[in-house]
mmCIF file of C-alpha atoms and ligand atoms in Angstrom:
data_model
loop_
_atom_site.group_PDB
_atom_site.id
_atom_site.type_symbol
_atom_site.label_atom_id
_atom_site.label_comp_id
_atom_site.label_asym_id
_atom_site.label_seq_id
_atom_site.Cartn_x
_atom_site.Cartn_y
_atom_site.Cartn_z
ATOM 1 C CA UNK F 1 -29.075 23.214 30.290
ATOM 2 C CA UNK F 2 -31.549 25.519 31.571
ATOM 3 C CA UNK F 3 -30.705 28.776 34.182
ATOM 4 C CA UNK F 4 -32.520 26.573 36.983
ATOM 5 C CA UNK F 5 -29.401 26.052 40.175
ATOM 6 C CA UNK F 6 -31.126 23.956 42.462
ATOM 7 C CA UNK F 7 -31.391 19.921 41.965
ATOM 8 C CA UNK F 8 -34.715 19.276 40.524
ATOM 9 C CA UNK F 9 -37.043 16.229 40.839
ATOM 10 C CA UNK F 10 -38.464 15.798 38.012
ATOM 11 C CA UNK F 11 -38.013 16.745 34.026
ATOM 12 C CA UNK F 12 -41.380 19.332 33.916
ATOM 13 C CA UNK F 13 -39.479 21.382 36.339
ATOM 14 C CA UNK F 14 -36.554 21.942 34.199
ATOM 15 C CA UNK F 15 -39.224 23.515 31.560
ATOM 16 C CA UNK F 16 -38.744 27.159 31.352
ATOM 17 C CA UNK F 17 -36.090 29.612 33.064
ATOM 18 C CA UNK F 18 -34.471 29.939 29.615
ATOM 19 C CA UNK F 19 -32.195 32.003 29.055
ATOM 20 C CA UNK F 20 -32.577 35.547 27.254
ATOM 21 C CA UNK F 21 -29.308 36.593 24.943
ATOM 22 C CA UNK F 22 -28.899 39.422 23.074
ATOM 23 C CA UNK F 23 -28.726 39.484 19.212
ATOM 24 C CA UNK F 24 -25.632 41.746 18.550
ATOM 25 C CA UNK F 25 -26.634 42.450 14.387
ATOM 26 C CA UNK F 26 -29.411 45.253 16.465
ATOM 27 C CA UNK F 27 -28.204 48.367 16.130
ATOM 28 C CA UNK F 28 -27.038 49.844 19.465
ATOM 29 C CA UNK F 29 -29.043 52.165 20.603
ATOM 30 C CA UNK F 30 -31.661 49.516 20.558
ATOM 31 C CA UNK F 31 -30.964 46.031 22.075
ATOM 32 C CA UNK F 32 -32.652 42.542 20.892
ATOM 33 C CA UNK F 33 -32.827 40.197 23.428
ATOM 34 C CA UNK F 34 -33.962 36.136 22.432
ATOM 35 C CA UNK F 35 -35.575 33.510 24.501
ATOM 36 C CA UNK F 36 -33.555 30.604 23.911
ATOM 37 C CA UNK F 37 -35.711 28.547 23.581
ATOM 38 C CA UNK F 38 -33.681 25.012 22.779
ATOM 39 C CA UNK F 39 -32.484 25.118 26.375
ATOM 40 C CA UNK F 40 -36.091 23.510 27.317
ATOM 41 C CA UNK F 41 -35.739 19.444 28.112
ATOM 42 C CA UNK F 42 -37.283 18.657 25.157
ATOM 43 C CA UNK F 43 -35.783 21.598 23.103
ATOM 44 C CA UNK F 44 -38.360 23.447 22.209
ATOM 45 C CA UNK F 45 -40.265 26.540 23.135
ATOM 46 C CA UNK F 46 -43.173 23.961 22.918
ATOM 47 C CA UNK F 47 -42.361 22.384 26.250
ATOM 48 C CA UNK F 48 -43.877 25.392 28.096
ATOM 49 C CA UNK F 49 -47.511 24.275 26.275
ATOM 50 C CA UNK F 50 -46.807 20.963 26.694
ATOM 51 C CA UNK F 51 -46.444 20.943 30.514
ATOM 52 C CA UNK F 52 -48.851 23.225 31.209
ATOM 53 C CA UNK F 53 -51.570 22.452 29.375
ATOM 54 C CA UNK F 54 -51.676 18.921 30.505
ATOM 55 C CA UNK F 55 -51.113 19.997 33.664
ATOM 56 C CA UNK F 56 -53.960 22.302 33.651
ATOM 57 C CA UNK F 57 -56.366 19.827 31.705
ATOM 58 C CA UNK F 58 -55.760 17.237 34.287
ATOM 59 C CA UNK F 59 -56.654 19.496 36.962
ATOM 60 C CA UNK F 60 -59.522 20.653 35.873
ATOM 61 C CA UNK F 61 -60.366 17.381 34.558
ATOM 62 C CA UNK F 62 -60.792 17.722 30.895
ATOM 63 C CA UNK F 63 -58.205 15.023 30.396
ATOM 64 C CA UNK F 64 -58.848 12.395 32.479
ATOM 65 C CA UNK F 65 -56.329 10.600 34.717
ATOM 66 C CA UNK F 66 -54.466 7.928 32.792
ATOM 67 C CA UNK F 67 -56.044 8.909 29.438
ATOM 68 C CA UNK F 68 -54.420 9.548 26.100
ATOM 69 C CA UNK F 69 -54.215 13.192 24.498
ATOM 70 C CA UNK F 70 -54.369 13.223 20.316
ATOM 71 C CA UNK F 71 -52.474 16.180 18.693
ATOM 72 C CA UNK F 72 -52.173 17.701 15.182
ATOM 73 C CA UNK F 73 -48.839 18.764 15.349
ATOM 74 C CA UNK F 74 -45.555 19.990 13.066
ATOM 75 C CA UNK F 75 -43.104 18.307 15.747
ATOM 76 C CA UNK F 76 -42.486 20.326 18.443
ATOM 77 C CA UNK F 77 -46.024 20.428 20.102
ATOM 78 C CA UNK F 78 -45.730 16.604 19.778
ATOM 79 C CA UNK F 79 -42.565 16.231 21.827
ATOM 80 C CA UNK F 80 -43.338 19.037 24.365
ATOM 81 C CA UNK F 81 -46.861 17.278 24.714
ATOM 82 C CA UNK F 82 -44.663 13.378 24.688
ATOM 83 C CA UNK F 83 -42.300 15.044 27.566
ATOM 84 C CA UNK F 84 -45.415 15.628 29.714
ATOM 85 C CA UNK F 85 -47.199 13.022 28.830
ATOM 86 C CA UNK F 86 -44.938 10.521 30.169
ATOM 87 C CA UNK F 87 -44.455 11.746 33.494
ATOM 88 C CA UNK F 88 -48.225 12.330 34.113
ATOM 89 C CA UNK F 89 -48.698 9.014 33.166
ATOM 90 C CA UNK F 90 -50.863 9.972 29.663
ATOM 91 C CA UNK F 91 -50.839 8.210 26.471
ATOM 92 C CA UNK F 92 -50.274 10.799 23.243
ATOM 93 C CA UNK F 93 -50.774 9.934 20.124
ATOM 94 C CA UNK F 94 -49.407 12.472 17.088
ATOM 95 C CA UNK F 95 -50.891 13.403 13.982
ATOM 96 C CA UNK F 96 -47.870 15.014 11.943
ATOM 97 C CA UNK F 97 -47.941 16.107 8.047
ATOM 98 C CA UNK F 98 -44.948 14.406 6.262
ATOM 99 C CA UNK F 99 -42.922 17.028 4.959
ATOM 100 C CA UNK F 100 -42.108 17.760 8.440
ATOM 101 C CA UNK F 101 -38.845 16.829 10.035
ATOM 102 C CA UNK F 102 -38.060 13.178 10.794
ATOM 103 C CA UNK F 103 -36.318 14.287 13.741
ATOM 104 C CA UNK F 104 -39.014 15.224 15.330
ATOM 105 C CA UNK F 105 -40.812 12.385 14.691
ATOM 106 C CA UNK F 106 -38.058 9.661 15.815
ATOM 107 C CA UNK F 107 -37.959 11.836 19.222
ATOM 108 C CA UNK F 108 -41.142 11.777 19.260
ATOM 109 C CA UNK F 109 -41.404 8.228 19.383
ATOM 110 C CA UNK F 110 -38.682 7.780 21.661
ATOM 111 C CA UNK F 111 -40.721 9.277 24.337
ATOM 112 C CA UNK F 112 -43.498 6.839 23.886
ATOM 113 C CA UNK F 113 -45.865 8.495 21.730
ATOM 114 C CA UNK F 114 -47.768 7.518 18.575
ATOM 115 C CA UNK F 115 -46.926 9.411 15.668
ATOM 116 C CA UNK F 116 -49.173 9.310 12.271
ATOM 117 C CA UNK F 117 -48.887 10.931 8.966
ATOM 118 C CA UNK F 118 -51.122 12.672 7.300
ATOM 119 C CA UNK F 119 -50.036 13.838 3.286
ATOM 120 C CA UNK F 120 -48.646 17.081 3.084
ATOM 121 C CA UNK F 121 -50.805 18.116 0.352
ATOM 122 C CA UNK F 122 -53.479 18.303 2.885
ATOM 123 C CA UNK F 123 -51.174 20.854 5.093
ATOM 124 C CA UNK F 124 -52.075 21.028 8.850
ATOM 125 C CA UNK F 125 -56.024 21.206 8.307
ATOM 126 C CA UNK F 126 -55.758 17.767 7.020
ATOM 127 C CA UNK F 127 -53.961 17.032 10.456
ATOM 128 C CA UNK F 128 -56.412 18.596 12.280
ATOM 129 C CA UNK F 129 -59.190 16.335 10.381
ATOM 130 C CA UNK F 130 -57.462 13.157 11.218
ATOM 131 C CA UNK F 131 -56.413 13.813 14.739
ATOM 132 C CA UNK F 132 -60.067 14.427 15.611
ATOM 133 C CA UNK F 133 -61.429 11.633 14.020
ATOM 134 C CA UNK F 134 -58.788 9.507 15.865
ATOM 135 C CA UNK F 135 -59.855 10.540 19.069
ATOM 136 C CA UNK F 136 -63.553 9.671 18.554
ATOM 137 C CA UNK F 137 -62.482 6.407 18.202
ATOM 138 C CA UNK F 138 -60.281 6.072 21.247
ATOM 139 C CA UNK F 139 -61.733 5.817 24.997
ATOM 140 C CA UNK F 140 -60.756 9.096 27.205
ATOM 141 C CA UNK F 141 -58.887 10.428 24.908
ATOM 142 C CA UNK F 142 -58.885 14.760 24.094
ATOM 143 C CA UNK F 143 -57.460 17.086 21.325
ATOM 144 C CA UNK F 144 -56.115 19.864 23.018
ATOM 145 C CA UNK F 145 -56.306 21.641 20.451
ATOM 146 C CA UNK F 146 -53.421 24.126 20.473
ATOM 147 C CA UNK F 147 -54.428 26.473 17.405
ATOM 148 C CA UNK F 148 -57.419 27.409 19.701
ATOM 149 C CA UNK F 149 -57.145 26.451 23.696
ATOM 150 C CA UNK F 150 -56.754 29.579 25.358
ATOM 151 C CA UNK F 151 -54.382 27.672 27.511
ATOM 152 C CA UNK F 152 -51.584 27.627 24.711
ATOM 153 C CA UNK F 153 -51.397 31.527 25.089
ATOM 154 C CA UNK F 154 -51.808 31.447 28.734
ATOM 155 C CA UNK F 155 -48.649 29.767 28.935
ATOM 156 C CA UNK F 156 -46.943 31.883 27.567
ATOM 157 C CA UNK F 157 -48.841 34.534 29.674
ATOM 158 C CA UNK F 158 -48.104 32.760 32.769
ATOM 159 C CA UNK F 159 -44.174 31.450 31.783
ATOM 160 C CA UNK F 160 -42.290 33.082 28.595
ATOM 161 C CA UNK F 161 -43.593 36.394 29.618
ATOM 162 C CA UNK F 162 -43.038 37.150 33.146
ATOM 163 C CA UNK F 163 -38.785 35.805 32.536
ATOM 164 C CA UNK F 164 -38.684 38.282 30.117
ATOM 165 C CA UNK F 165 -39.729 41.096 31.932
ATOM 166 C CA UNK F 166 -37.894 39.684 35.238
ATOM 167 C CA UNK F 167 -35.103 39.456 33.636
ATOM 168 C CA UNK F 168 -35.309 43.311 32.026
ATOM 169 C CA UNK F 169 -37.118 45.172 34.944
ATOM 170 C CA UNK F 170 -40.119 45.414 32.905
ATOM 171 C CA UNK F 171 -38.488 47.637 30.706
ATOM 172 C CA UNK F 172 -39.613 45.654 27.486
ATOM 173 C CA UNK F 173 -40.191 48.294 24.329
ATOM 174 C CA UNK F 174 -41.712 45.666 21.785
ATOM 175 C CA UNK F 175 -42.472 42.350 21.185
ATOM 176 C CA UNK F 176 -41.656 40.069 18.186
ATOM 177 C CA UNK F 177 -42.560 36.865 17.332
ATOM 178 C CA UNK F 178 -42.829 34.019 14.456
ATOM 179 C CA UNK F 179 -46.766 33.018 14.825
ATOM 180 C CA UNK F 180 -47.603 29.502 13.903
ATOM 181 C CA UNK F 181 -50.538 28.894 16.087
ATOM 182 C CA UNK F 182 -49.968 32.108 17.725
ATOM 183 C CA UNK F 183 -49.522 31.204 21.433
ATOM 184 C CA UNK F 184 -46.293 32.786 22.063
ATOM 185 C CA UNK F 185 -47.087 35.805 20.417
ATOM 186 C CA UNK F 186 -50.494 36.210 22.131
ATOM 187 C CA UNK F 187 -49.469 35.217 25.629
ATOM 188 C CA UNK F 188 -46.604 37.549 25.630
ATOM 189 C CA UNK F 189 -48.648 40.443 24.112
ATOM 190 C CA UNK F 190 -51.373 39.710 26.487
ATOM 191 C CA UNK F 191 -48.728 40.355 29.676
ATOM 192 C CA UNK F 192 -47.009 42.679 27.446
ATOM 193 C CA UNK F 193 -49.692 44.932 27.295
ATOM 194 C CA UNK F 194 -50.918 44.491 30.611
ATOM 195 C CA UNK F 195 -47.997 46.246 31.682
ATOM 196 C CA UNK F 196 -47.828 48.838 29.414
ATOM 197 C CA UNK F 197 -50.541 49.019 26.615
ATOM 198 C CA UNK F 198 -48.132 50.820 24.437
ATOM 199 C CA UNK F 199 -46.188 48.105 24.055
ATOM 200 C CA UNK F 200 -45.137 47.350 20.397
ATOM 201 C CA UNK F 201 -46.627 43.738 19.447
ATOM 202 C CA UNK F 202 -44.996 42.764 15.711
ATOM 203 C CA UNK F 203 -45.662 39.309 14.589
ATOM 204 C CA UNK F 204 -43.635 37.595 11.753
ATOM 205 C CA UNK F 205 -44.588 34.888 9.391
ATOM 206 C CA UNK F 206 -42.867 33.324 6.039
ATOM 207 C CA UNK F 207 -43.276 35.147 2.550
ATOM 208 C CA UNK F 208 -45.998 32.420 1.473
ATOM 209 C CA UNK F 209 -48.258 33.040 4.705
ATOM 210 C CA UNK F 210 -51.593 34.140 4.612
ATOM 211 C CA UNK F 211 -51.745 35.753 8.034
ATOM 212 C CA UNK F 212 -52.151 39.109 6.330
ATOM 213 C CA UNK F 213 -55.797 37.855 5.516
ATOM 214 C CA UNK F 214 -56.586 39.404 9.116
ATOM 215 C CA UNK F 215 -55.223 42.703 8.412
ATOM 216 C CA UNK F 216 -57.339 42.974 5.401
ATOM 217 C CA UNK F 217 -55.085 42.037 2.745
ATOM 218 C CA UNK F 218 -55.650 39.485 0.161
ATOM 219 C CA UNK F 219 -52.736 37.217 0.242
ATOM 220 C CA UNK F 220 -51.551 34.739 -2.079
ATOM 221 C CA UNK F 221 -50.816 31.445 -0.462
ATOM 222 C CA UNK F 222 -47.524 29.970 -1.623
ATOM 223 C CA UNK F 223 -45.420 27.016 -0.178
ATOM 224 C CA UNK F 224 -42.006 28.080 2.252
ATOM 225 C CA UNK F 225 -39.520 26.742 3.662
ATOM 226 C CA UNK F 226 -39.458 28.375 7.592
ATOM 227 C CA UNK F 227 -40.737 25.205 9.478
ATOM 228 C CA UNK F 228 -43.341 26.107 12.533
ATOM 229 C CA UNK F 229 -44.593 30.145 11.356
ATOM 230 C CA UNK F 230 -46.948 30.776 9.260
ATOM 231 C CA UNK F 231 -50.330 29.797 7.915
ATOM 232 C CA UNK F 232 -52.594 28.676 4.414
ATOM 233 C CA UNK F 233 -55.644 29.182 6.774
ATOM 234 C CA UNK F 234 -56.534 31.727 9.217
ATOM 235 C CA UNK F 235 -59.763 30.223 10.060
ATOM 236 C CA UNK F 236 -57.723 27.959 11.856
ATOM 237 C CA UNK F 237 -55.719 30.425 13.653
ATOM 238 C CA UNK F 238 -58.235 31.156 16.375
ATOM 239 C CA UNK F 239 -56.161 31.868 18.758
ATOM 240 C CA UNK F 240 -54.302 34.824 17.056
ATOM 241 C CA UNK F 241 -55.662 38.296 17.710
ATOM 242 C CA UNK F 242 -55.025 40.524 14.976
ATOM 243 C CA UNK F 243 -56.505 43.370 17.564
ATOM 244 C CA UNK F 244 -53.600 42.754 19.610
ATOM 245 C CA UNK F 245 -50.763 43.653 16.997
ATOM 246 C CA UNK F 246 -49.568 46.676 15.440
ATOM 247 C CA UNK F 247 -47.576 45.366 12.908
ATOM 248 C CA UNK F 248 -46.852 41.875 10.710
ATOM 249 C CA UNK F 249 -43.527 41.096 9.043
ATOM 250 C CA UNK F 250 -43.010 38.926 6.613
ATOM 251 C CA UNK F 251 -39.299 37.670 5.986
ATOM 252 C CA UNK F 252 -38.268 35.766 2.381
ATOM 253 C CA UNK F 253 -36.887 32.411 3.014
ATOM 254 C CA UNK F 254 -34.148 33.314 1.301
ATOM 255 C CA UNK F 255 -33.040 35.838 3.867
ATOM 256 C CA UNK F 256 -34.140 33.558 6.813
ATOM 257 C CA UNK F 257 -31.606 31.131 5.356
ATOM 258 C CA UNK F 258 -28.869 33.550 4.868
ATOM 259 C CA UNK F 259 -29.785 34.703 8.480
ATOM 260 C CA UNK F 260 -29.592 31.322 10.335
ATOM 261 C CA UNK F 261 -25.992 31.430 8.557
ATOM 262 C CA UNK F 262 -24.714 34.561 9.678
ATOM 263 C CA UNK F 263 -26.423 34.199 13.411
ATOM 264 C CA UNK F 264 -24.326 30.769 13.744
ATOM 265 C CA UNK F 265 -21.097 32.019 12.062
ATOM 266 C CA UNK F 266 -21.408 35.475 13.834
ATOM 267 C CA UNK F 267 -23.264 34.879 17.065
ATOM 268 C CA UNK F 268 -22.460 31.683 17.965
ATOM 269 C CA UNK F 269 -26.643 30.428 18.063
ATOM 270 C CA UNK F 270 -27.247 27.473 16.462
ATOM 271 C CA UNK F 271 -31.092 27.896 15.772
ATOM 272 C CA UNK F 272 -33.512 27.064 13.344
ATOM 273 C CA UNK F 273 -35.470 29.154 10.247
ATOM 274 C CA UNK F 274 -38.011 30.325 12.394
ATOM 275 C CA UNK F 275 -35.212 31.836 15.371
ATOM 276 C CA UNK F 276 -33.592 33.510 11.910
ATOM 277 C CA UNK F 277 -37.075 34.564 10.668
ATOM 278 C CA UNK F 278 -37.291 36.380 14.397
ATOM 279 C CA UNK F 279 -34.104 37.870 14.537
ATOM 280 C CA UNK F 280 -34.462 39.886 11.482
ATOM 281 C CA UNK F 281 -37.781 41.237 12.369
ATOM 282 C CA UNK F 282 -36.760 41.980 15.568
ATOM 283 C CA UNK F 283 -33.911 43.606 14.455
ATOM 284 C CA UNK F 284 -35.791 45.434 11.845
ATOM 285 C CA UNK F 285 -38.644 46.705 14.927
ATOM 286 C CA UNK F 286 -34.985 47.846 16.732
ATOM 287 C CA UNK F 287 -34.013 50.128 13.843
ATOM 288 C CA UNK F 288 -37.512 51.435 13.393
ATOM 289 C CA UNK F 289 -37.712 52.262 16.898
ATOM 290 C CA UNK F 290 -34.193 53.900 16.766
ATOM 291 C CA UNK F 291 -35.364 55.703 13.355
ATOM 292 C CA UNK F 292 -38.282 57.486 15.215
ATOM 293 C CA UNK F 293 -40.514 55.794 12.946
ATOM 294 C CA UNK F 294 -42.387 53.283 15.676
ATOM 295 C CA UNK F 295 -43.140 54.419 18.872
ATOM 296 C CA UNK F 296 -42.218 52.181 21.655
ATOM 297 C CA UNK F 297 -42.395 52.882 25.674
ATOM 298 C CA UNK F 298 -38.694 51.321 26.210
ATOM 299 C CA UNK F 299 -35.822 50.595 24.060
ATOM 300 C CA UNK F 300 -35.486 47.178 24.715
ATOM 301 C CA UNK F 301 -37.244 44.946 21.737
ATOM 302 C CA UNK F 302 -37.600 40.841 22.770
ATOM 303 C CA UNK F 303 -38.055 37.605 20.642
ATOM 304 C CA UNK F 304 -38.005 33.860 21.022
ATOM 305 C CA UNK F 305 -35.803 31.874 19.664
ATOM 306 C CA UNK F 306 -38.251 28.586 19.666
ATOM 307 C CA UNK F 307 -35.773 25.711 18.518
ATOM 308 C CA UNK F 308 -32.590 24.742 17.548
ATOM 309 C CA UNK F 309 -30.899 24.077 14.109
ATOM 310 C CA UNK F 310 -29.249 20.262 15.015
ATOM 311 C CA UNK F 311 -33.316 19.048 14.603
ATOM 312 C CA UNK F 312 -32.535 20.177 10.599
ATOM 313 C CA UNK F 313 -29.663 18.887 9.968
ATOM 314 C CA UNK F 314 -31.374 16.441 7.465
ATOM 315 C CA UNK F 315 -32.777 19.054 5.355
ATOM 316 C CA UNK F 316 -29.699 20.662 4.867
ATOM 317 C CA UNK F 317 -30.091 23.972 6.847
ATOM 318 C CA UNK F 318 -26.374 25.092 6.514
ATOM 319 C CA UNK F 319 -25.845 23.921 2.741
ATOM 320 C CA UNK F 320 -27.073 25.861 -0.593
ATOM 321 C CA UNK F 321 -30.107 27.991 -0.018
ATOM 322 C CA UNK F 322 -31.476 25.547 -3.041
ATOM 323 C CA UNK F 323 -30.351 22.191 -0.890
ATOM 324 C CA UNK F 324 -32.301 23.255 1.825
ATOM 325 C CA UNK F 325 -35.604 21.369 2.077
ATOM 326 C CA UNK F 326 -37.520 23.515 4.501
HETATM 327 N N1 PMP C 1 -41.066 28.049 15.712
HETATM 328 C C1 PMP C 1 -41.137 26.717 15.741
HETATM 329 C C2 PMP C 1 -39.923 25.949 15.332
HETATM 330 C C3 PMP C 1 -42.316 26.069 16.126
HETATM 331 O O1 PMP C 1 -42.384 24.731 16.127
HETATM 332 C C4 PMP C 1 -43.443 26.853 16.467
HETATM 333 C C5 PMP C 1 -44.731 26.183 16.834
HETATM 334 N N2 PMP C 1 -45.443 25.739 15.696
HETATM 335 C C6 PMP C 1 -43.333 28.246 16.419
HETATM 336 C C7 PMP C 1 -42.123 28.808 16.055
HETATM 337 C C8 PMP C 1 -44.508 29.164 16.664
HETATM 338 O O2 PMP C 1 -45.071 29.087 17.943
HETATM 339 P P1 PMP C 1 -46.604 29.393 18.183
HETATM 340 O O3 PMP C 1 -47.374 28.174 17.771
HETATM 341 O O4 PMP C 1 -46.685 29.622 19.655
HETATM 342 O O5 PMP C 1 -47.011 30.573 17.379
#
């Protein structure tokens, strides 16, 4: 699945290497490129954390060998984290709000991990609660904490990022991404900028999130749809850096659903609300940048794509905008 040609040993090494498509609804002048993101093993941009994180926490012995790692987690993290976790030989147990997908959950059971439910009334803080509790009860067991380890971003910094600019000579104008904890957006803008501080760093959440509360602006929490952007509480967004972005978008549900239509019908990508909730921003950044009206050191503007639309099936993705059940 993934742009790796040699035989590989082992499952980890088949994390990454994604490939990087264009979105052809970006005006010409000014290509989008994705990061496919579903073409990880466990289908999600969260693979990259998953792998390296417990790579790096084993290493540098945070996590100890053989013990179990506890995770508050909307689904992804939890099966990135349950891919690893299984071939180092690490137990994970998952702390998951219930109105998240039960796809997730079933795969994340199939890889051996613990999954348990916290109400959704009590959103992902309430996750975050439980999941430390949990592991003050267990032996050798660590929350690793993804809405603040620095190693979620470096990651990115260390993985997403360098494919991207590979793969584009370094020519990369902007950078936009869908911020649930932030990792992907920070990592990349971290290399991004690195390489050229002018880059153009846009992140994108649901109409509903309260990122804006770190630009200043007093937002009005409201429940969405978009599964994996977005936040009711900065304070637990530690790792995003409001210093390092120029610019946050913030995309209606209902035209992330009529997006993930068109980008299936039209593009032939079969990805999820927070892919959609990407590609129009980034498409929007494009036009700016072709308008005059952002300044950007290349043409080129990149996104992730973080998962694909088959793990929504259930909540009716592809029906009515009202069917869906985000
Ligand atoms: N999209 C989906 C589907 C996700 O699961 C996540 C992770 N919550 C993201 C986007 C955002 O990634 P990050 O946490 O790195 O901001």
């Amino acid at each position: 699945m993934t742009t790796h040609r040699e035989p590989l040993d082992s499952v980890l090494d088949a994390v990454g290497e994604t490939p990087l498509v264009r979105v052809h609804a970006a005006p010409d002048e000014v290509p989008v490129y994705a990061k496919l993101e579903s073409f990880n093993p466990g289908a999600s941009v969260k693979d990259r954390i998953g792998a390296y994180m417990l790579e790096r926490m084993l290493e540098e012995g945070t996590l100890p060998p053989g013990g179990t790692v506890v995770e508050p987690t909307a689904g992804n993290t939890g099966i990135g984290f349950a891919v690893a976790a299984g071939q180092l030989g690490v137990d994970a147990v998952f702390v998951v709000p219930e109105r998240f997908s039960v796809e997730k959950q079933q795969l994340m059971r199939a890889l051996g991990a613990e999954v348990i439910n916290t109400p959704s009334d009590d959103g992902m803080g309430g996750a975050i609660d439980r999941a430390h509790e949990l592991a003050e009860e267990l032996d050798d067991a660590v929350v690793p904490q993804q809405f603040s380890n620095p190693l979620n971003a470096e990651a990115h910094y260390e993985t997403t990022a360098p494919e991207v600019y590979d793969a584009l000579d370094g020519e990369v104008g902007a950078l936009v991404a869908g911020c649930g904890t932030g990792g992907t957006l920070m990592g990349m803008a971290d290399y991004g900028l690195e390489r050229d501080p002018e880059t153009h760093v846009v992140a994108v959440q649901p109409e509903g999130s309260t990122y804006g509360d770190l630009f200043g602006e007093e937002t009005e929490g409201d429940e969405y749809k978009t599964e994996g952007i977005g936040t009711h509480d900065v304070s637990t967004n530690r790792l995003f850096d409001p210093e390092a972005v120029d610019d946050l978008k913030t995309v209606p549900d209902r035209e992330t659903h009529a997006e993930m239509g068109r980008i299936a019908a039209e593009e032939g990508q079969l990805v999820a609300s927070s892919s959609a909730a990407n590609s129009l921003a980034a498409c929007e950044v494009a036009r700016e940048i072709r308008d005059g009206a952002v300044d950007a050191p290349y043409d080129a503007v990149v996104t992730v794509f973080p998962d694909s639309s088959e793990r929504y099936l259930s909540k009716g993705v592809y029906r009515s905008f009202e069917e869906w059940e985000g």
